[in-house]
CSV table of C-alpha atoms in Angstrom, one decimal:
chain,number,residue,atom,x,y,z
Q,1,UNK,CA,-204.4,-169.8,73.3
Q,2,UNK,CA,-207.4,-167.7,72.0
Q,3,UNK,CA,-208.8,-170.0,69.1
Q,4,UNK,CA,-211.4,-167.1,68.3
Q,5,UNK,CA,-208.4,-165.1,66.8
Q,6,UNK,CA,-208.4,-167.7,64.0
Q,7,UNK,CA,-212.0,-168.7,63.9
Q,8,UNK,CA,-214.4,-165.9,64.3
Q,9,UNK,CA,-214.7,-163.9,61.1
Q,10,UNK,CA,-212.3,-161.6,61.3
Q,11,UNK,CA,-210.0,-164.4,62.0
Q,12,UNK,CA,-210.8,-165.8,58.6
Q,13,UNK,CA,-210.6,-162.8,56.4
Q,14,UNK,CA,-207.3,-162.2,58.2
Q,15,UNK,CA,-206.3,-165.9,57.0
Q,16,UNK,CA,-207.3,-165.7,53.9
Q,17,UNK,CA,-205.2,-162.7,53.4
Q,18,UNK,CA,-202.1,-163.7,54.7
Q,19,UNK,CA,-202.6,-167.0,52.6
Q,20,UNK,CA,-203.3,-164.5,49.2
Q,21,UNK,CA,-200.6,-161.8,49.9
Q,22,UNK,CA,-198.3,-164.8,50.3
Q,23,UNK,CA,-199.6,-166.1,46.8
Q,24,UNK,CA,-199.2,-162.9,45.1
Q,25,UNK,CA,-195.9,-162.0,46.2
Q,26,UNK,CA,-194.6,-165.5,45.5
Q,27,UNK,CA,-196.0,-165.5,41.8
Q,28,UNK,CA,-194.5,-162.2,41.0
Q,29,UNK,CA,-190.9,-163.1,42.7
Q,30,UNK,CA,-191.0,-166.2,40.4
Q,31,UNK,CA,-191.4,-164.3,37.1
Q,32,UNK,CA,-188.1,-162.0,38.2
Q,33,UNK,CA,-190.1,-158.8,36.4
Q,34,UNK,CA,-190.5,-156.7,39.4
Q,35,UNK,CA,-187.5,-154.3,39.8
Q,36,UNK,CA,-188.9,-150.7,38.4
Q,37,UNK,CA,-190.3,-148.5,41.1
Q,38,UNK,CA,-194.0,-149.9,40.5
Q,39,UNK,CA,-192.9,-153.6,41.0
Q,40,UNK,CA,-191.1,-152.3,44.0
Q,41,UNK,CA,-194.2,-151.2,45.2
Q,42,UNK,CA,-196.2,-153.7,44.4
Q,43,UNK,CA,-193.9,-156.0,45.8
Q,44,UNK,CA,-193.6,-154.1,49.2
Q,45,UNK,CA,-197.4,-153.9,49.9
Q,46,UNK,CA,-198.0,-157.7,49.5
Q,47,UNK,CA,-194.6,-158.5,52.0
Q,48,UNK,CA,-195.8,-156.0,54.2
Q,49,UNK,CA,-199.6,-157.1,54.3
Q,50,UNK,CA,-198.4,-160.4,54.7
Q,51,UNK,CA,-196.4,-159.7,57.4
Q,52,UNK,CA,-198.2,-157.0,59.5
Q,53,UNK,CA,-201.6,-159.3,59.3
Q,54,UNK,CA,-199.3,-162.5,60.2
Q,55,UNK,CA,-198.2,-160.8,63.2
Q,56,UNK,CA,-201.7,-159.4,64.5
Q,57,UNK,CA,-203.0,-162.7,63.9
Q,58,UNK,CA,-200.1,-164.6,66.0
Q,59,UNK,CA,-200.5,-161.8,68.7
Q,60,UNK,CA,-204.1,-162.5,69.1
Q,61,UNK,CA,-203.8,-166.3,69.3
Q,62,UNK,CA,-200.9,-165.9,72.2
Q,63,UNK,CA,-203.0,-163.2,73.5
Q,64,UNK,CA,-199.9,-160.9,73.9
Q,65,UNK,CA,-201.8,-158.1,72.6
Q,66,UNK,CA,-203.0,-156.5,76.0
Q,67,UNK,CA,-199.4,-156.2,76.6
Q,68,UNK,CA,-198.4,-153.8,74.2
Q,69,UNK,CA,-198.4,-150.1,75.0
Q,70,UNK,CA,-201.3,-148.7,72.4
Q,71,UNK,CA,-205.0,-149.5,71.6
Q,72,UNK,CA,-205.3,-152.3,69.8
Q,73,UNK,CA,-208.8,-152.1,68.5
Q,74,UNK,CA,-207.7,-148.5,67.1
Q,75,UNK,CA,-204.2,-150.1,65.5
Q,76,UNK,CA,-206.1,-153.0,63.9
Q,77,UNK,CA,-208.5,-151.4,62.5
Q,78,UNK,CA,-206.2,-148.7,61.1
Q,79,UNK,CA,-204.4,-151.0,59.9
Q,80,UNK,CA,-206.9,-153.1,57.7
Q,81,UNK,CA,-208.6,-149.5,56.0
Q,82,UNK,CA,-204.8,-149.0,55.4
Q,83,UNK,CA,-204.2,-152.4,54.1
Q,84,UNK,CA,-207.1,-152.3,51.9
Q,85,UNK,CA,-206.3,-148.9,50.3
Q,86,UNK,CA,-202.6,-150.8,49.6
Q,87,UNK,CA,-203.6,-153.6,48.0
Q,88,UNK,CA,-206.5,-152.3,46.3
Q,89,UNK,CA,-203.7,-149.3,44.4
Q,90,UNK,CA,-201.1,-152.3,43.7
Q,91,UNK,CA,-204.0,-154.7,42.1
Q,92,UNK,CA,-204.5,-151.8,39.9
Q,93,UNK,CA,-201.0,-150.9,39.1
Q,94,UNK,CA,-199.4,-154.1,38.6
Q,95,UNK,CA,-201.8,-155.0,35.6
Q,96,UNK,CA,-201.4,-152.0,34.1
Q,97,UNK,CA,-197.8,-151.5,34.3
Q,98,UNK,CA,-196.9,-155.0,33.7
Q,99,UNK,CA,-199.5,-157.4,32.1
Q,100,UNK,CA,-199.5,-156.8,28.2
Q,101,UNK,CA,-202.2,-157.7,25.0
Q,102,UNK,CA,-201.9,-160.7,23.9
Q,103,UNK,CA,-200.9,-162.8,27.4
Q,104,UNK,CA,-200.0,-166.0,26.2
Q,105,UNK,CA,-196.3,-166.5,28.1
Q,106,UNK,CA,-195.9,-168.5,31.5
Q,107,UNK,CA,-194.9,-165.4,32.6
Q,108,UNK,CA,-197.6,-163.4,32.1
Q,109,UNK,CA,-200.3,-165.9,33.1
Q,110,UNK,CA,-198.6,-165.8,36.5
Q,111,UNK,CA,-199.0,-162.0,36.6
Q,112,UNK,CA,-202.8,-162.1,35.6
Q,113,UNK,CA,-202.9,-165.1,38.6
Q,114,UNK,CA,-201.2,-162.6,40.7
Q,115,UNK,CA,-203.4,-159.8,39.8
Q,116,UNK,CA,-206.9,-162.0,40.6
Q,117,UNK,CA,-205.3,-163.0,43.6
Q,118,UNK,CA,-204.6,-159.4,44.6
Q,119,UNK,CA,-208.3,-158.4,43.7
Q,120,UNK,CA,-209.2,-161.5,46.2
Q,121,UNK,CA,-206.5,-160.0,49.0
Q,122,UNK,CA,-208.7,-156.7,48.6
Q,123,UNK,CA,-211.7,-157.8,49.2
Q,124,UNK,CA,-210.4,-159.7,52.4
Q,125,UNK,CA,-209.3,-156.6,53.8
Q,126,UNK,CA,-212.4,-154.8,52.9
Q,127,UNK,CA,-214.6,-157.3,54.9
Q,128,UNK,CA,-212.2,-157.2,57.7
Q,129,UNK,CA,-213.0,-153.5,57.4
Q,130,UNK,CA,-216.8,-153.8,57.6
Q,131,UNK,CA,-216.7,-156.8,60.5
Q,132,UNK,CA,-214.4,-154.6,62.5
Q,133,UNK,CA,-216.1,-150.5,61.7
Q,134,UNK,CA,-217.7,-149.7,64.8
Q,135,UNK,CA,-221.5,-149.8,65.5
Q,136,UNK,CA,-223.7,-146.9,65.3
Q,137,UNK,CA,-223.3,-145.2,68.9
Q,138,UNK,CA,-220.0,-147.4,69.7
Q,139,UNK,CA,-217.4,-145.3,70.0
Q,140,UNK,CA,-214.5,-146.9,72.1
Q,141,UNK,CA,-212.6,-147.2,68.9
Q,142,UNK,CA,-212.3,-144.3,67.1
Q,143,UNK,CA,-210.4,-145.7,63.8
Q,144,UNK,CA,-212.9,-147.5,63.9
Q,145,UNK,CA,-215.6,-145.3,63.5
Q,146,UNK,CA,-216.4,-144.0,59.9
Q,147,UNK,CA,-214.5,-140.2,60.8
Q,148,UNK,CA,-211.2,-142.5,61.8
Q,149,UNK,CA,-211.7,-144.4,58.9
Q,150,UNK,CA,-211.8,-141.8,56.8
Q,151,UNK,CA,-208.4,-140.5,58.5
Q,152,UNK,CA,-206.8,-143.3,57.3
Q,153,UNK,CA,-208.0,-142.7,54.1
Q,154,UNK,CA,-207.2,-138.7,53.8
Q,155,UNK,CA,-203.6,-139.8,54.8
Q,156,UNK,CA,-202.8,-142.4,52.0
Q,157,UNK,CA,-204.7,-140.4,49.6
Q,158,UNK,CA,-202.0,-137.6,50.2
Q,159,UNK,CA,-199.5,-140.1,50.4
Q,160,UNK,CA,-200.3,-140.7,46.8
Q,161,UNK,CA,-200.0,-136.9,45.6
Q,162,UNK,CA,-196.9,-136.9,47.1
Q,163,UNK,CA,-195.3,-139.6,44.7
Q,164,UNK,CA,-197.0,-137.6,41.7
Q,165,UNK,CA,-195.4,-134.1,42.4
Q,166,UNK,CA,-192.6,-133.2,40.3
Q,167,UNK,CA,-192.4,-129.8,38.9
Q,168,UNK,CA,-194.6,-127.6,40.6
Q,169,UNK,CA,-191.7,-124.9,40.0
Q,170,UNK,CA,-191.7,-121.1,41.8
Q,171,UNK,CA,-195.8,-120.9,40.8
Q,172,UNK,CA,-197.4,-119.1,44.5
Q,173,UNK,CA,-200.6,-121.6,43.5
Q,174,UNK,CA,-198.7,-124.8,43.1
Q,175,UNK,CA,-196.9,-124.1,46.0
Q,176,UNK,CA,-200.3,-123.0,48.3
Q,177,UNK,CA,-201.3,-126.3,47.2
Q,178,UNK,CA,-198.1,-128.1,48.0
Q,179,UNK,CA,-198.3,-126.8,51.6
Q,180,UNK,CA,-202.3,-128.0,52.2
Q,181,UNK,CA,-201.1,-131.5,51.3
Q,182,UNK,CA,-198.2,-131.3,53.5
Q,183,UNK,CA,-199.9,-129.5,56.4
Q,184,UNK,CA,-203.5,-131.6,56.2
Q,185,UNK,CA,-200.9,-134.7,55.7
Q,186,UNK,CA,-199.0,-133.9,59.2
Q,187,UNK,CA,-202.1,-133.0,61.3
Q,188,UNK,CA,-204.2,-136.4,60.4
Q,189,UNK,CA,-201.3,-138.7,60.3
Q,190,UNK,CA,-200.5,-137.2,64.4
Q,191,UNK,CA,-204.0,-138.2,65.4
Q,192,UNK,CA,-204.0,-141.3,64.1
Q,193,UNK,CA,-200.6,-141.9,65.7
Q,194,UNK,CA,-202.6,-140.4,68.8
Q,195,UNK,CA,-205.3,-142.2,68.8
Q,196,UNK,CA,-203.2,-145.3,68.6
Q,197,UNK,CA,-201.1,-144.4,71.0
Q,198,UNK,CA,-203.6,-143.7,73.5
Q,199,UNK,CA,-202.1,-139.8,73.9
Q,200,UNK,CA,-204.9,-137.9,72.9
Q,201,UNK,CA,-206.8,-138.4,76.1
Q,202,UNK,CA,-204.3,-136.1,77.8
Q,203,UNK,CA,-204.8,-133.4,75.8
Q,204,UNK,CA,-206.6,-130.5,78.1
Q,205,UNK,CA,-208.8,-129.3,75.3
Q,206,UNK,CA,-212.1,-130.8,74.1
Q,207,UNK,CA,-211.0,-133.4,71.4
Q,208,UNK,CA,-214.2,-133.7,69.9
Q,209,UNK,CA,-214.8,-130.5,69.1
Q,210,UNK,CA,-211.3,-129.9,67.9
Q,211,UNK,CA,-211.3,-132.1,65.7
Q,212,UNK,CA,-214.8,-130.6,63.7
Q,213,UNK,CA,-212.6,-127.1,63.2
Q,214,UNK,CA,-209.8,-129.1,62.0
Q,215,UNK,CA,-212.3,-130.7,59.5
Q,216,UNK,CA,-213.9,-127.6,58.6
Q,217,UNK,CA,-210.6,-126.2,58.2
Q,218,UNK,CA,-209.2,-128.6,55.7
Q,219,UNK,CA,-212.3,-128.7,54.1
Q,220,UNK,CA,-211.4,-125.0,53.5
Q,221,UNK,CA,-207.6,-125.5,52.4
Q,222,UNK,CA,-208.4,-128.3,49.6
Q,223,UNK,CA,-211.3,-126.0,48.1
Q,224,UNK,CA,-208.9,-123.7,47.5
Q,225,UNK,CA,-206.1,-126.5,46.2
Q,226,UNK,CA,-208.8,-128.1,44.1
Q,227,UNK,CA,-209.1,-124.7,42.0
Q,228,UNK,CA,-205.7,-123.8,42.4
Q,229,UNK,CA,-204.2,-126.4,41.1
Q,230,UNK,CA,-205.4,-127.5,38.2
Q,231,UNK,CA,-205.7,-123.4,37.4
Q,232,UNK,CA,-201.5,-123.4,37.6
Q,233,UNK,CA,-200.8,-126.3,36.3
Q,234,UNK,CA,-202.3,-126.8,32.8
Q,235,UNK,CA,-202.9,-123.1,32.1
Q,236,UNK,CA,-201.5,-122.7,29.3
Q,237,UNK,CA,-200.4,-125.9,28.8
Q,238,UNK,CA,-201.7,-129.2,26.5
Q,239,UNK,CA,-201.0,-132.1,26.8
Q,240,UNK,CA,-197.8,-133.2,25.3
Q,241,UNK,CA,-198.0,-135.9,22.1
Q,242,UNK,CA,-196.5,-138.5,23.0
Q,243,UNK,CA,-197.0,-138.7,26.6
Q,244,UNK,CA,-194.6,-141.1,28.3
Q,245,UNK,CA,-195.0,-143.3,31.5
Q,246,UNK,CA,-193.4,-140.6,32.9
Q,247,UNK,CA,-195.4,-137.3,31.7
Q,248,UNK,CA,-195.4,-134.5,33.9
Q,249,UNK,CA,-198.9,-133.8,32.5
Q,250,UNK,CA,-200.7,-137.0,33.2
Q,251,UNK,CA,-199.3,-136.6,37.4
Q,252,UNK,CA,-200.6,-133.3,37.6
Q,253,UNK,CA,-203.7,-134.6,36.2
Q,254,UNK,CA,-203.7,-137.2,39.0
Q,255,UNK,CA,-203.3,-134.8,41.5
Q,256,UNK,CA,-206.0,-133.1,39.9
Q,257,UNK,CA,-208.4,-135.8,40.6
Q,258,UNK,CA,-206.7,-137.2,43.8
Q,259,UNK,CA,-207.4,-133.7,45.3
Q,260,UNK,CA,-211.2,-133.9,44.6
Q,261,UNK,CA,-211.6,-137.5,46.2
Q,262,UNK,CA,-209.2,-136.2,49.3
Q,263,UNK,CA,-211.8,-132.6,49.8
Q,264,UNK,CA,-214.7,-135.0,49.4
Q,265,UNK,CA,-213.3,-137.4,51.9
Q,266,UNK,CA,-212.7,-134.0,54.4
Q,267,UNK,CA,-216.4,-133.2,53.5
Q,268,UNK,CA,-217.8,-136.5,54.7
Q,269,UNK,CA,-215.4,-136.7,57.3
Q,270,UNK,CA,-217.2,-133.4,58.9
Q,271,UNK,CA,-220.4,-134.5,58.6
Q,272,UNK,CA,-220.0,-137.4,60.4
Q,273,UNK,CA,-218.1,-135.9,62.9
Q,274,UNK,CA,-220.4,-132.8,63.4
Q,275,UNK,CA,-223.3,-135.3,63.7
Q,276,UNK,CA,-221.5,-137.6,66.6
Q,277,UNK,CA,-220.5,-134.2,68.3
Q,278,UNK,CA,-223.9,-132.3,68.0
Q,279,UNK,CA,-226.1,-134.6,67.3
């Protein structure tokens, strides 16, 4: 038994948040108000935080970890950044979708309890995230680096734009800009899945330096969707009064601004990359 898996520090931010998914998920079961697609969500991340954390944490204590066919360092890391970027949209959807002016039910108390313990969940994750990012000059890990943290990043982010697209109809812009999610998507979610799985030391090419054009490539493609698409999709076009929970106008606006924070994320992802490759 390796008591450091529970007492070093990145022991106790992973107890802490299986202790506060577990709260969050159990307060919102017991108000029953949960079953539209955002509750679903909500729901879903705290479970599965819970659960993937629990079973890292149990893996380390047994030390059964060595055993399993991957990189570790690179999995757990990937998987707090992605855990983090989870619970950080859910504590910011779940308010807003379901906690309403005045709050004075039962109810409703539990959902702003739920919601404060989410915020605490997040920044549990987060610190595991900053104990765990790898040292200036370390680079065993790559997810753990600031570039594969970043990749982690870049492939929720389009994971997000995804769930806003809707119409994007027969436009050639909305649909250039449809493929540089899809493509940029595929290509960083294979080398994390790499990376993980320990393949992309077999590939015959230099992996360091592929990875820069890669950058500098989809650095290129979401330029060009960050003008596209906001050119296509409101030209000509204002914004509809009222405008629902579910107004086409106010996703594309999303994706609008989820594009910008995804080509900035590609920007510093090739900086840091250029500077461990070059410099």
């Amino acid at each position: 038994v390796n008591l450091r898996a529970v007492t070093s520090w990145v022991g106790i931010a992973r107890l802490f948040a299986v202790v506060l998914s577990c709260i969050a998920f159990s307060l919102v079961a017991s108000t029953g108000d949960f079953k539209n697609p955002y509750g679903t969500w909500c729901m879903f991340t705290w479970c599965f935080c819970f659960a993937v954390t629990l079973l890292v944490l149990v893996l380390e204590l047994l030390e059964l970890y060595p055993k399993l066919p991957l990189s570790w360092d690179d999995f757990t890391s990937a998987f707090s950044m992605l855990a983090a970027l989870m619970v950080f949209t859910t504590s910011v959807v779940f308010p807003s979708t379901f906690i309403s002016s005045p709050c004075s039910s039962s109810k409703c108390a539990r959902q702003a309890v739920a919601t404060t313990v989410s915020c605490l969940c997040f920044l549990a994750y987060a610190l595991e995230v900053g104990l765990t990012r790898a040292k200036p000059g370390d680079i065993s890990s790559f997810l753990s680096t600031v570039p594969g943290l970043l990749k982690v990043f870049e492939a929720y982010v389009a994971c997000l734009i995804f769930s806003l697209l809707d119409t994007y109809g027969s436009e050639p812009g909305l649909l250039w800009c449809v493929a540089v999610y899809s493509i940029c998507f595929i290509i960083t979610l294979l080398i994390i899945i790499f990376t993980i799985g320990r393949c992309l030391t077999y590939m015959s090419c230099p992996l360091e330096k592929t990875l820069v054009g890669y950058n500098v490539l989809a650095v290129v493609m979401y330029i060009t969707a960050t003008v596209l698409w906001p050119l296509y999709s409101f030209r000509g076009r204002n914004r509809p009064n009222p405008c629902g929970s579910n107004c086409s106008w106010d996703k594309h606006l999303g994706v609008t601004f989820l594009t910008i924070f995804n080509l900035i994320a590609y920007l510093v992802d090739l900086v840091y990359s250029t500077r461990m490759v070059f410099i």
